[in-house]
Amino acid sequence: RRQRLLRAEEVHKESRNRIIAETTTARQQLETTNTESTTKQAATHEATRRAIEHEWTNGVLPDLEKLRAARTAAETQFAPWRGEHWQDLKLPASFAQAARFAELHVDLEKLCGAIPQDAALRLPDETKFVQPLLVAVPESGSILFETKNSGHEQIIGALNSVIIRLLTVAPPGKVAFTIFDPVGLGQNFAGIMHLADFEERVISSRIWTQQTQFEERLAELNEHIEKVTQMYLRNEYATLAEYNEQAGRLAEKYHFLVIADFPVNFSDVAVKRLQNIIASGPRCGVHTLIHWDQRRQPPLELVPDELRKNNFVLVPRGDGFAVAGTNWDGVHLALDTPPDAELATGLLQKIGKASVNSYRVEMPFSEVAPAESEMWSLDTTSELRVPVGRTGATKLQYLALGQGTRQHGLVAGKTGSGKSTLFHVIITNLALWCSPEQVEFYLVDFKKGVEFKTYATHKLPHARVIAIESDREFGLSVLQRVDDELKRRGDLFRKLGAQDIAGYKRAGGNEAMPRVLLLIDEFQELFVEDD
């Protein structure tokens, strides 16, 4: 028994020592693990906190500051429609490329679900504010208002407001409107017609209401887009705004197509043209402001996604509107209302007066004339080519005659459109670029000497004939003289086997052979008798 007790005590002692050792080791391991875990959690917490503070400082606060700055700028640029703000309207020298049309009433706590209380994450401003919404050219210059059962009057008011806003932030003549009002027959935009009393081109002459008119106006806008794309933008400019920065006084105006109660009176042809405008117009400075009444049966050609494409879309929600694709708690959208009739009329009359002659673009002759060192430097052997104006942002427009089928020109236009002015530019610039051995003029003036007399008075050396105070018979004698010169040169060319001036000179012809330019002002006088 004693032996068994001794052995049991030894076994117990050994087990106890082993258990104590194992427990100590396990406790040390747990303490180490706990220390490492606590340290790691503290580091992760601190890193996360720093990341949140960094995002707050470098993301949230700058975004809030951008909103605040945009809010301040919009409040400055787009004053409320109250008379005291608009007594001294002065139209700007450059287009602001934006206009206010609505505002968002924002409650950040409701929008975000909570507001941070930590001292490091405090908001700099109030948690409730009003943020204006703007059309912005070219990125967001088009709006689509969708309605179902209500909201028509709100949208018509917003459309009138944004039209007047755009007119107040653009130089005279730099924005134009095409307005469709098939249901209201023009009444929805009647106040805008004050512009037509001064410069009807600002609103395309009138407000359009009929199906055939829609097709014609939409065709014109499509042609304008084609012209801007092919003549001005090409692959050099991404947008009309970029082109206009370079074009200076030749900048193209921006067009806004305003449509109420779409798709009333829209044929399938009109819908196709409208969808083309929505897809291609923004790049070319053509934007749309459309009210879509979805109670109306849509035309077969209408593709809703095409209508919404490139548009800022507002949809009905409750008794108001919301930005499409959003479900923001704590955000309420309110459309702008137009100025009262008296203020609107006063503003539109001021804008209309400022727009008179705004479509007239003048260019100094010095931009096409040669420098002093270049005078009489042009050779006309291969062709007669002279700059007469500007085309596009940076290019010169040339009159080029003498190659292929480019041999003659006819200048037609209404009285006062600049035909005689163009003749003066051609004559004067050719006389500066070319010597009398390179070009000579036969000038016939059926305006009783009004236009060409100065060239006789100052003895223009290039002029072989200056027919001033001309009658029809003298004009015919000038034609006979030119015909005689044509025959004489034909005989010279045949002797040397030449087909043209360049061939004549290559064949050894040594007689000066200037290009002959016959200019007749009011040439229809030749045909007053049928002989």
XYZ file of C-alpha atoms in Angstrom:
531
model
C 0.000 0.000 0.000
C 2.772 2.406 0.882
C 4.526 1.540 -2.329
C 1.326 2.101 -4.285
C 0.794 5.447 -2.512
C 4.373 6.488 -3.241
C 3.958 5.587 -6.897
C 0.620 7.417 -7.034
C 2.167 10.489 -5.481
C 5.007 10.403 -7.984
C 2.571 10.012 -10.876
C 0.394 12.810 -9.454
C 3.430 15.039 -9.027
C 4.597 14.359 -12.538
C 1.077 15.019 -13.964
C 0.725 18.175 -11.903
C 4.083 19.508 -13.058
C 3.259 18.621 -16.645
C -0.151 20.295 -16.475
C 1.352 23.395 -14.842
C 4.009 23.557 -17.561
C 1.449 23.075 -20.340
C -0.887 25.643 -18.779
C 1.910 28.161 -18.441
C 2.918 27.644 -22.054
C -0.687 27.908 -23.265
C -1.267 31.040 -21.169
C 1.878 32.634 -22.573
C 0.784 31.754 -26.088
C -2.688 33.197 -25.465
C -1.222 36.337 -23.962
C 1.118 36.729 -26.938
C -1.694 36.099 -29.418
C -3.966 38.515 -27.585
C -1.280 41.172 -27.511
C -0.586 40.724 -31.229
C -4.320 40.719 -32.064
C -4.976 43.819 -29.944
C -2.017 45.604 -31.520
C -3.131 44.557 -34.999
C -6.727 45.629 -34.350
C -5.531 48.951 -32.979
C -3.332 49.449 -36.048
C -6.177 48.447 -38.391
C -8.573 50.742 -36.544
C -6.099 53.594 -36.733
C -5.372 52.931 -40.414
C -9.099 52.754 -41.166
C -9.691 55.934 -39.230
C -6.870 57.681 -41.079
C -8.297 56.393 -44.403
C -11.761 57.703 -43.500
C -10.316 61.044 -42.441
C -8.229 61.151 -45.631
C -11.282 60.370 -47.770
C -13.259 62.949 -45.832
C -10.541 65.582 -46.192
C -9.618 64.816 -49.792
C -12.929 63.572 -51.141
C -16.020 64.636 -49.239
C -14.940 68.137 -48.233
C -13.576 69.084 -51.705
C -16.796 67.799 -53.299
C -18.842 69.842 -50.868
C -16.618 72.832 -51.636
C -17.185 72.305 -55.387
C -20.920 72.236 -54.785
C -20.688 75.373 -52.657
C -18.527 77.167 -55.275
C -20.894 76.100 -58.070
C -23.817 77.296 -55.980
C -22.175 80.676 -55.420
C -21.233 81.033 -59.093
C -24.753 80.122 -60.216
C -26.294 82.607 -57.777
C -24.018 85.308 -59.206
C -24.528 84.373 -62.855
C -28.238 83.574 -62.688
C -29.890 86.180 -60.515
C -33.488 85.628 -59.373
C -36.216 86.864 -61.707
C -36.801 90.069 -59.791
C -36.812 93.476 -61.421
C -34.096 95.036 -59.243
C -31.565 92.462 -60.502
C -32.223 93.141 -64.198
C -32.522 96.911 -64.546
C -29.118 97.236 -66.242
C -28.904 94.123 -68.394
C -25.615 93.935 -70.283
C -25.121 90.988 -72.590
C -21.701 89.324 -72.204
C -18.910 89.262 -74.762
C -18.655 85.461 -74.566
C -21.177 82.678 -74.060
C -21.326 81.315 -70.498
C -22.208 77.888 -71.995
C -24.618 77.176 -69.148
C -28.065 78.177 -67.938
C -30.046 77.374 -64.828
C -33.352 75.458 -65.182
C -34.076 73.870 -61.750
C -32.765 73.410 -58.222
C -32.298 70.553 -55.769
C -33.343 70.997 -52.132
C -30.921 68.728 -50.253
C -31.137 67.376 -46.694
C -27.796 65.622 -46.164
C -28.864 63.765 -43.033
C -31.801 62.150 -44.823
C -29.771 61.594 -47.981
C -26.863 59.899 -46.185
C -28.769 58.260 -43.331
C -26.588 59.905 -40.664
C -24.206 62.793 -40.074
C -20.765 62.099 -38.454
C -20.395 63.524 -34.956
C -16.631 63.073 -34.653
C -14.744 66.354 -34.364
C -12.440 65.320 -37.230
C -15.396 64.664 -39.537
C -17.455 67.778 -39.094
C -19.272 69.389 -42.038
C -18.174 72.944 -42.881
C -21.670 74.152 -43.847
C -25.282 73.547 -43.018
C -26.638 70.062 -43.650
C -29.523 71.542 -45.657
C -28.892 73.569 -48.819
C -30.251 74.353 -52.290
C -28.159 73.317 -55.323
C -28.970 74.828 -58.776
C -29.175 72.528 -61.816
C -27.781 73.869 -65.095
C -27.738 72.925 -68.740
C -24.049 72.916 -69.622
C -22.817 73.120 -73.217
C -21.552 70.882 -74.714
C -21.568 68.021 -72.154
C -25.095 68.391 -70.748
C -26.795 70.897 -73.002
C -29.986 68.907 -73.644
C -32.902 68.096 -71.342
C -35.784 65.636 -71.694
C -38.815 66.267 -69.463
C -41.073 63.196 -69.264
C -44.680 63.551 -68.078
C -47.668 61.252 -67.752
C -50.631 62.864 -66.029
C -49.407 66.174 -64.620
C -46.555 68.681 -64.680
C -47.251 70.270 -68.080
C -47.471 73.838 -66.777
C -44.327 73.414 -64.658
C -42.356 72.232 -67.697
C -43.609 75.014 -69.992
C -42.574 77.518 -67.316
C -39.119 75.917 -66.998
C -38.656 75.922 -70.790
C -39.526 79.619 -71.022
C -37.184 80.350 -68.129
C -34.206 78.469 -69.602
C -34.723 80.129 -73.025
C -34.503 83.590 -71.449
C -31.566 82.477 -69.268
C -29.641 81.345 -72.345
C -30.360 84.639 -74.096
C -29.050 86.642 -71.119
C -25.730 84.755 -70.875
C -24.810 84.816 -74.583
C -23.550 87.602 -76.862
C -26.221 88.909 -79.260
C -26.877 86.440 -82.060
C -24.771 83.609 -80.600
C -27.722 81.415 -79.592
C -30.734 80.637 -81.776
C -33.947 78.752 -81.067
C -36.306 76.618 -83.098
C -39.537 76.220 -81.117
C -42.295 73.629 -81.717
C -45.653 74.113 -79.977
C -48.241 71.861 -81.681
C -50.860 71.936 -78.892
C -50.532 75.523 -77.672
C -50.195 76.820 -81.267
C -47.525 79.219 -80.058
C -49.302 80.402 -76.925
C -46.958 78.491 -74.608
C -44.043 80.631 -75.867
C -45.905 83.758 -76.956
C -43.635 86.091 -74.973
C -40.547 84.854 -76.829
C -42.006 86.268 -80.061
C -40.934 89.780 -78.953
C -37.519 88.825 -80.355
C -38.967 88.573 -83.857
C -39.769 92.299 -83.798
C -36.015 92.959 -83.940
C -34.154 89.915 -85.307
C -36.386 87.037 -86.390
C -33.464 84.680 -87.036
C -32.945 84.318 -83.267
C -36.137 82.202 -83.157
C -36.185 80.932 -86.770
C -38.842 83.505 -87.724
C -41.739 82.104 -85.673
C -43.051 79.321 -83.414
C -43.856 76.227 -85.484
C -47.004 74.150 -85.007
C -47.673 71.911 -88.036
C -46.321 68.524 -89.140
C -44.845 69.676 -92.454
C -43.182 72.619 -90.702
C -41.582 70.236 -88.197
C -40.147 68.085 -90.984
C -38.720 71.135 -92.790
C -37.151 72.704 -89.695
C -35.662 69.379 -88.572
C -34.226 68.870 -92.061
C -32.600 72.305 -91.847
C -31.028 71.444 -88.479
C -29.722 68.152 -89.872
C -28.171 70.048 -92.796
C -26.601 72.485 -90.336
C -25.084 69.576 -88.385
C -23.690 68.136 -91.619
C -22.168 71.510 -92.543
C -20.544 72.022 -89.148
C -19.201 68.458 -89.103
C -17.804 68.479 -92.625
C -16.653 72.091 -92.984
C -15.575 73.099 -89.494
C -15.005 70.237 -87.051
C -13.777 67.413 -89.308
C -11.156 65.539 -87.294
C -9.572 68.730 -85.926
C -12.068 69.708 -83.207
C -13.982 67.499 -80.801
C -16.864 69.944 -80.321
C -18.187 73.243 -81.612
C -17.144 74.868 -78.318
C -13.528 73.896 -79.053
C -13.831 75.217 -82.622
C -15.370 78.499 -81.460
C -12.410 79.145 -79.148
C -10.237 79.375 -82.264
C -12.750 80.986 -84.635
C -13.064 84.380 -82.934
C -15.526 86.601 -84.790
C -16.385 83.693 -87.120
C -17.642 81.545 -84.225
C -20.762 79.528 -85.039
C -23.871 80.115 -82.970
C -25.444 77.457 -80.755
C -28.883 76.112 -81.678
C -31.534 74.945 -79.218
C -34.510 72.936 -80.461
C -37.405 73.443 -78.026
C -40.337 71.015 -78.288
C -43.541 71.072 -76.243
C -46.008 68.150 -76.166
C -43.893 65.695 -78.148
C -44.900 63.598 -80.149
C -47.976 65.588 -81.287
C -47.766 66.308 -85.060
C -44.527 64.299 -85.385
C -44.447 62.032 -88.431
C -42.127 59.046 -88.722
C -39.857 61.198 -90.923
C -39.732 63.923 -88.261
C -38.953 61.369 -85.531
C -36.049 59.965 -87.536
C -34.650 63.448 -88.059
C -35.097 64.311 -84.386
C -33.242 61.168 -83.313
C -30.390 62.083 -85.679
C -30.205 65.527 -84.084
C -30.158 64.067 -80.559
C -27.359 61.668 -81.515
C -25.143 64.006 -83.565
C -26.230 67.508 -82.588
C -24.436 68.141 -79.252
C -20.986 67.879 -80.834
C -22.054 70.470 -83.422
C -23.677 72.876 -80.964
C -27.272 71.728 -81.569
C -29.103 70.832 -78.342
C -32.660 69.822 -77.509
C -35.094 70.873 -74.767
C -38.009 68.439 -75.080
C -41.244 67.901 -73.191
C -42.390 64.292 -73.835
C -46.071 63.701 -73.051
C -46.156 59.920 -72.638
C -49.944 59.825 -72.754
C -49.709 60.363 -76.504
C -49.378 57.410 -78.867
C -45.739 57.361 -80.028
C -44.869 57.114 -83.750
C -43.674 53.701 -84.931
C -40.163 55.016 -85.607
C -39.689 56.277 -82.052
C -36.967 54.476 -80.100
C -37.260 55.666 -76.462
C -33.586 54.993 -75.715
C -32.614 57.146 -78.695
C -34.795 59.945 -77.348
C -33.128 59.700 -73.937
C -29.657 59.419 -75.430
C -27.395 62.418 -74.752
C -30.169 64.042 -72.683
C -30.396 64.967 -69.013
C -33.658 63.168 -68.214
C -36.237 64.264 -65.650
C -39.093 61.893 -64.793
C -42.325 62.423 -62.814
C -42.230 61.505 -59.131
C -45.102 62.275 -56.799
C -46.381 65.739 -57.599
C -43.036 66.852 -59.020
C -39.986 65.559 -60.869
C -36.754 63.708 -60.154
C -33.550 62.963 -62.000
C -34.002 59.697 -63.911
C -32.235 56.696 -62.375
C -32.057 58.167 -58.879
C -33.960 57.367 -55.695
C -32.540 59.904 -53.274
C -34.203 60.390 -49.921
C -33.849 63.940 -48.692
C -33.585 65.453 -52.193
C -36.460 67.408 -53.760
C -36.249 68.802 -57.312
C -38.041 72.068 -58.129
C -38.240 73.422 -61.710
C -37.577 77.116 -62.248
C -40.460 79.436 -63.007
C -40.171 82.142 -65.702
C -40.072 85.885 -64.954
C -43.385 87.687 -64.825
C -44.740 88.974 -68.137
C -43.588 92.566 -67.627
C -40.007 91.639 -66.748
C -39.832 89.018 -69.502
C -41.058 91.473 -72.120
C -38.551 94.106 -71.024
C -35.651 91.634 -71.107
C -36.614 90.198 -74.494
C -36.957 93.665 -76.030
C -33.495 94.632 -74.768
C -32.033 91.391 -76.107
C -33.869 91.874 -79.402
C -32.524 95.419 -79.851
C -28.990 94.194 -79.104
C -29.428 91.396 -81.666
C -30.124 93.725 -84.594
C -27.279 93.227 -87.114
C -25.724 90.641 -84.783
C -25.563 88.158 -87.656
C -23.380 90.543 -89.650
C -19.738 89.461 -89.499
C -17.074 91.880 -90.682
C -13.483 90.972 -91.416
C -10.644 93.462 -91.925
C -9.237 93.486 -95.448
C -5.749 93.411 -93.902
C -6.257 89.734 -93.014
C -6.219 88.718 -96.695
C -3.949 91.432 -98.110
C -0.256 90.632 -98.702
C 2.516 91.990 -96.546
C 4.551 94.737 -98.213
C 7.338 92.272 -99.012
C 4.839 89.968 -100.788
C 3.240 92.549 -103.092
C 3.249 91.589 -106.780
C 4.768 88.235 -105.835
C 1.974 85.981 -107.124
C 2.406 84.114 -110.396
C -0.773 83.312 -112.352
C 0.694 80.964 -114.958
C -1.031 77.858 -113.581
C -4.105 79.526 -112.080
C -5.512 82.782 -110.741
C -5.820 82.321 -106.984
C -6.420 85.051 -104.403
C -7.752 85.073 -100.805
C -11.078 86.884 -100.426
C -12.041 86.099 -96.820
C -12.000 83.514 -94.050
C -13.524 80.075 -93.797
C -13.538 78.102 -90.595
C -11.446 78.985 -87.590
C -8.029 79.435 -89.182
C -8.270 78.988 -92.969
C -8.523 81.580 -95.725
C -11.204 81.396 -98.417
C -9.765 81.652 -101.943
C -11.173 82.585 -105.305
C -9.447 80.119 -107.633
C -9.927 80.243 -111.416
C -8.021 78.748 -114.331
C -7.861 75.009 -113.641
C -10.214 72.259 -114.768
C -13.802 73.499 -114.854
C -13.054 76.427 -112.521
C -12.950 79.093 -115.210
C -15.829 81.502 -114.544
C -17.940 82.727 -111.645
C -21.443 84.060 -111.077
C -22.152 86.067 -107.929
C -25.854 86.256 -107.049
C -27.629 87.769 -104.060
C -30.190 90.253 -102.816
C -29.622 94.003 -102.908
C -27.240 94.929 -100.113
C -25.922 91.397 -99.623
C -22.351 92.376 -100.526
C -21.851 91.436 -104.189
C -20.112 94.684 -105.124
C -18.051 94.564 -101.934
C -16.807 91.130 -102.968
C -15.846 92.552 -106.379
C -13.807 95.270 -104.669
C -12.004 92.674 -102.537
C -11.179 90.579 -105.619
C -9.937 93.547 -107.662
C -7.948 95.198 -104.874
C -6.338 92.026 -103.562
C -5.409 90.767 -107.010
C -3.867 94.165 -107.761
C -1.807 93.875 -104.564
C -0.709 90.260 -105.050
C -0.150 90.344 -108.846
C 1.674 92.702 -111.173
C -0.033 93.970 -114.365
C 1.935 91.289 -116.257
C 0.160 88.612 -114.247
C -3.456 89.856 -114.274
C -5.433 92.524 -116.100
C -9.010 93.671 -115.591
C -11.897 94.587 -117.826
C -14.352 96.317 -115.492
C -17.899 97.021 -116.626
C -20.211 98.866 -114.255
C -23.913 99.082 -115.005
C -24.538 101.015 -111.771
C -23.827 104.288 -113.538
C -20.235 104.393 -112.380
C -20.882 104.078 -108.677
C -18.708 101.049 -108.008
C -15.729 101.072 -110.399
C -15.152 104.799 -110.817
C -12.415 104.885 -108.136
C -10.202 102.595 -110.259
C -10.390 105.047 -113.148
C -9.836 108.042 -110.873
C -6.634 106.529 -109.455
C -5.511 104.926 -112.748
C -5.290 101.303 -111.632
C -2.402 99.946 -113.764
C -3.979 96.489 -114.120
C -7.161 97.834 -115.718
C -7.339 97.657 -119.529
C -10.936 98.901 -119.564
C -12.980 100.639 -116.887
C -16.470 101.179 -118.231
C -18.094 103.755 -115.981
C -21.592 105.130 -116.475
C -21.941 102.300 -118.968
C -24.829 101.605 -121.252
C -25.665 98.269 -122.776
C -24.005 98.971 -126.109
C -20.693 99.852 -124.479
C -20.873 96.657 -122.463
C -21.332 94.698 -125.654
C -18.283 96.421 -127.169
C -16.202 95.329 -124.147
C -17.342 91.750 -124.693
C -16.294 92.077 -128.334
C -12.875 93.338 -127.230
C -12.419 90.369 -124.887
C -13.547 88.017 -127.651
C -10.951 89.540 -129.997
C -8.258 88.969 -127.347
C -9.438 85.384 -127.021
C -9.022 84.856 -130.771
C -5.597 86.528 -130.812
C -4.314 84.326 -128.010
C -5.815 81.261 -129.684
C -3.796 81.995 -132.819
C -0.605 82.463 -130.744
C -1.149 79.203 -128.865
C -1.840 77.220 -132.061
C 1.395 78.410 -133.647
C 3.366 77.033 -130.688
C 1.183 73.968 -130.154
C 0.134 75.138 -126.685
C -3.150 74.521 -124.895
C -2.840 77.096 -122.112
C -0.635 79.852 -120.679
C 1.720 77.384 -118.978
C 2.146 75.460 -122.240
C 2.685 78.689 -124.155
C 5.534 79.701 -121.841
C 7.093 76.222 -121.926
C 6.987 76.328 -125.729
C 9.081 79.507 -125.752
C 6.403 82.173 -125.928
C 7.955 85.416 -124.703
C 4.961 87.765 -124.833
C 3.547 88.717 -121.452
C 0.362 86.694 -121.007
C -1.571 88.007 -118.027
C -4.779 86.360 -116.851
C -7.730 88.395 -118.091
C -10.523 88.909 -115.582
C -13.756 90.431 -116.883
C -15.959 91.711 -114.045
C -19.465 92.977 -114.801
C -21.536 94.522 -112.027
C -25.314 94.203 -112.574
C -24.681 92.067 -115.668
C -28.423 91.428 -116.150
C -28.506 94.798 -117.937
C -27.059 92.982 -120.950
C -30.320 91.055 -121.287
C -32.910 93.812 -121.056
C -33.478 93.388 -124.799
C -34.120 90.081 -126.510
C -31.640 90.204 -129.354
